[in-house]
Coordinates of C-alpha atoms in Angstrom, one line a residue:
M1 CA 55.1 -29.8 38.9
V2 CA 56.0 -30.6 35.6
K3 CA 53.9 -33.7 35.7
Y4 CA 51.0 -31.6 36.5
L5 CA 51.6 -29.4 34.1
L6 CA 52.0 -32.5 31.2
G7 CA 48.4 -33.5 32.9
V8 CA 47.0 -29.9 32.3
V9 CA 48.3 -29.6 28.7
Q10 CA 46.9 -33.4 27.8
I11 CA 43.4 -32.5 28.9
F12 CA 43.8 -29.2 27.3
A13 CA 44.8 -30.7 23.8
M14 CA 41.8 -33.7 24.6
A15 CA 39.2 -31.0 25.4
T16 CA 40.0 -29.1 22.2
A17 CA 40.5 -32.0 19.9
L18 CA 36.6 -32.9 21.2
A19 CA 35.6 -29.9 20.8
F20 CA 37.0 -29.9 17.3
V21 CA 35.7 -32.9 16.4
V22 CA 32.1 -31.7 17.7
L23 CA 31.9 -28.6 15.6
L24 CA 32.9 -30.4 12.8
F25 CA 29.8 -32.5 12.9
L26 CA 27.5 -29.2 14.1
L27 CA 28.6 -27.6 10.9
Q28 CA 27.9 -30.3 8.5
P29 CA 25.6 -29.3 5.9
D30 CA 22.2 -31.0 6.3
A31 CA 21.5 -33.3 3.7
S32 CA 18.0 -33.1 4.4
K33 CA 17.8 -29.2 3.9
A34 CA 19.3 -29.4 0.6
P35 CA 17.3 -28.5 -2.2
A36 CA 15.7 -31.6 -3.8
A37 CA 17.0 -32.3 -7.4
T38 CA 13.4 -31.8 -10.0
T39 CA 12.6 -34.6 -12.1
A40 CA 11.2 -31.9 -15.0
G41 CA 11.8 -28.3 -15.7
T42 CA 9.0 -25.9 -15.5
A43 CA 7.4 -23.8 -17.9
A44 CA 9.6 -20.9 -17.3
T45 CA 12.9 -22.5 -17.9
G46 CA 11.8 -25.3 -20.1
G47 CA 14.7 -27.2 -18.2
T48 CA 14.9 -30.8 -17.8
V49 CA 16.9 -33.2 -15.2
T50 CA 18.0 -36.4 -16.3
T51 CA 19.7 -39.4 -14.5
G52 CA 22.2 -42.4 -15.5
G53 CA 22.9 -45.5 -14.8
T54 CA 21.0 -47.6 -12.1
A55 CA 22.3 -48.7 -8.6
A56 CA 20.8 -52.0 -9.1
T57 CA 23.3 -52.6 -12.0
G58 CA 26.2 -51.0 -9.9
G59 CA 26.6 -47.9 -12.1
T60 CA 26.8 -44.7 -10.6
V61 CA 23.4 -42.7 -10.5
V62 CA 24.6 -39.3 -11.3
A63 CA 21.9 -36.3 -11.6
A64 CA 22.2 -33.4 -13.6
T65 CA 21.0 -30.5 -11.6
T66 CA 19.7 -27.3 -12.9
A67 CA 19.1 -24.0 -10.5
A68 CA 15.4 -23.4 -10.7
A69 CA 15.0 -19.7 -12.2
P70 CA 12.8 -18.1 -9.9
A71 CA 9.2 -18.4 -11.0
I72 CA 8.3 -14.6 -12.8
D73 CA 5.4 -12.7 -11.1
A74 CA 3.8 -11.4 -14.5
A75 CA 1.2 -9.4 -12.8
A76 CA 3.6 -8.1 -10.5
L77 CA 5.4 -7.3 -13.6
F78 CA 2.3 -5.7 -15.4
D79 CA 1.3 -3.9 -12.3
D80 CA 4.7 -2.4 -12.4
R81 CA 5.6 -1.6 -16.0
C82 CA 2.4 -1.1 -17.8
S83 CA -0.5 -0.6 -15.8
S84 CA 0.4 3.1 -15.2
C85 CA -0.6 3.7 -19.0
H86 CA -3.0 0.4 -19.8
G87 CA -4.6 0.2 -16.4
R88 CA -4.5 -2.0 -13.4
S89 CA -7.0 -4.6 -15.1
G90 CA -6.2 -3.4 -18.6
E91 CA -9.0 -1.5 -19.2
G92 CA -6.5 1.6 -21.0
L93 CA -6.1 5.0 -19.6
T94 CA -3.4 6.4 -21.9
A95 CA -2.8 3.6 -23.6
P96 CA -5.1 1.1 -25.4
A97 CA -7.1 -1.4 -23.6
L98 CA -5.6 -4.9 -23.3
S99 CA -8.5 -6.9 -21.6
N100 CA -11.7 -8.9 -22.9
G101 CA -9.5 -10.3 -25.4
R102 CA -8.2 -6.9 -27.2
V103 CA -5.0 -7.9 -27.4
A104 CA -5.3 -11.1 -28.5
A105 CA -7.6 -10.3 -31.3
K106 CA -5.3 -7.2 -32.4
F107 CA -2.3 -9.5 -32.0
P108 CA -3.2 -13.2 -33.3
D109 CA 0.4 -14.2 -33.3
I110 CA 1.9 -14.0 -29.8
E111 CA 5.6 -13.0 -31.3
A112 CA 4.3 -9.9 -32.8
Q113 CA 3.1 -9.1 -29.6
V114 CA 6.2 -9.6 -28.0
A115 CA 8.1 -7.8 -30.4
V116 CA 6.1 -4.5 -29.7
V117 CA 6.6 -4.7 -26.1
R118 CA 10.4 -5.3 -26.9
D119 CA 10.9 -3.1 -29.6
G120 CA 8.4 -0.3 -28.6
R121 CA 6.0 1.3 -31.2
N122 CA 4.2 4.3 -31.7
G123 CA 3.3 6.0 -28.2
M124 CA 4.4 2.3 -27.1
P125 CA 8.2 2.8 -25.4
S126 CA 10.3 -0.6 -26.1
F127 CA 11.3 -2.5 -22.9
G128 CA 13.7 -4.5 -24.7
D129 CA 16.7 -2.8 -22.3
R130 CA 14.9 -2.6 -19.4
I131 CA 13.3 -6.3 -18.5
S132 CA 14.5 -9.4 -20.0
D133 CA 12.9 -11.6 -23.0
E134 CA 11.7 -14.0 -20.5
Q135 CA 9.6 -11.2 -18.6
I136 CA 8.5 -9.4 -21.5
R137 CA 7.0 -12.9 -22.6
A138 CA 5.5 -13.7 -19.4
I139 CA 3.6 -9.9 -19.5
V140 CA 2.3 -10.8 -22.9
R141 CA 1.0 -14.2 -21.8
Y142 CA -0.5 -12.4 -19.0
T143 CA -2.1 -9.7 -20.8
R144 CA -3.6 -12.4 -22.8
T145 CA -5.7 -13.6 -19.7
L146 CA -6.7 -10.1 -18.7

C-alpha cells in the first residue's frame, strides 16, 4: 500500500512540475508583441533614440528608448475647448474669427498667440491651468491652419 501511495505522490509531483514548466513558458511575454524601439522622436516629443556599440565588434548594443507620448489631437481639443466661442471652423461666434489666416495675421509670432491662450486676455480665458503647454501649442498650430 505504501508503494502504491508513493507512486501516486511521484506521479502527482511530476504532473505538477510539468504543469509549472508549461505555465512558465505560456506566461512569458512575447517579444514579438513588445513595442518596437523607434529610431527618432516625433515632432510632438522632440526626443531621439540612440544606440551604442555594435555586435560586429563584440560591443554590446544598447538601445535607449523613450516612452512615446500619445499624439495630441489638436482638432478634438479645439472642438472641446475653443469651438463654443470661436466656432467649429474658426469662423467666430462670440469670440474673434480665427480662420482664413486671420489668427496668423494677428499673431505673426506664434509665441504671442501661445501666451494669449495660456494666460488669457480681454474676454479670452486662460487655459494654462487647464491643459498642458504641449496641448496649448498643438491648438495654436491647429488654429493657424483653419
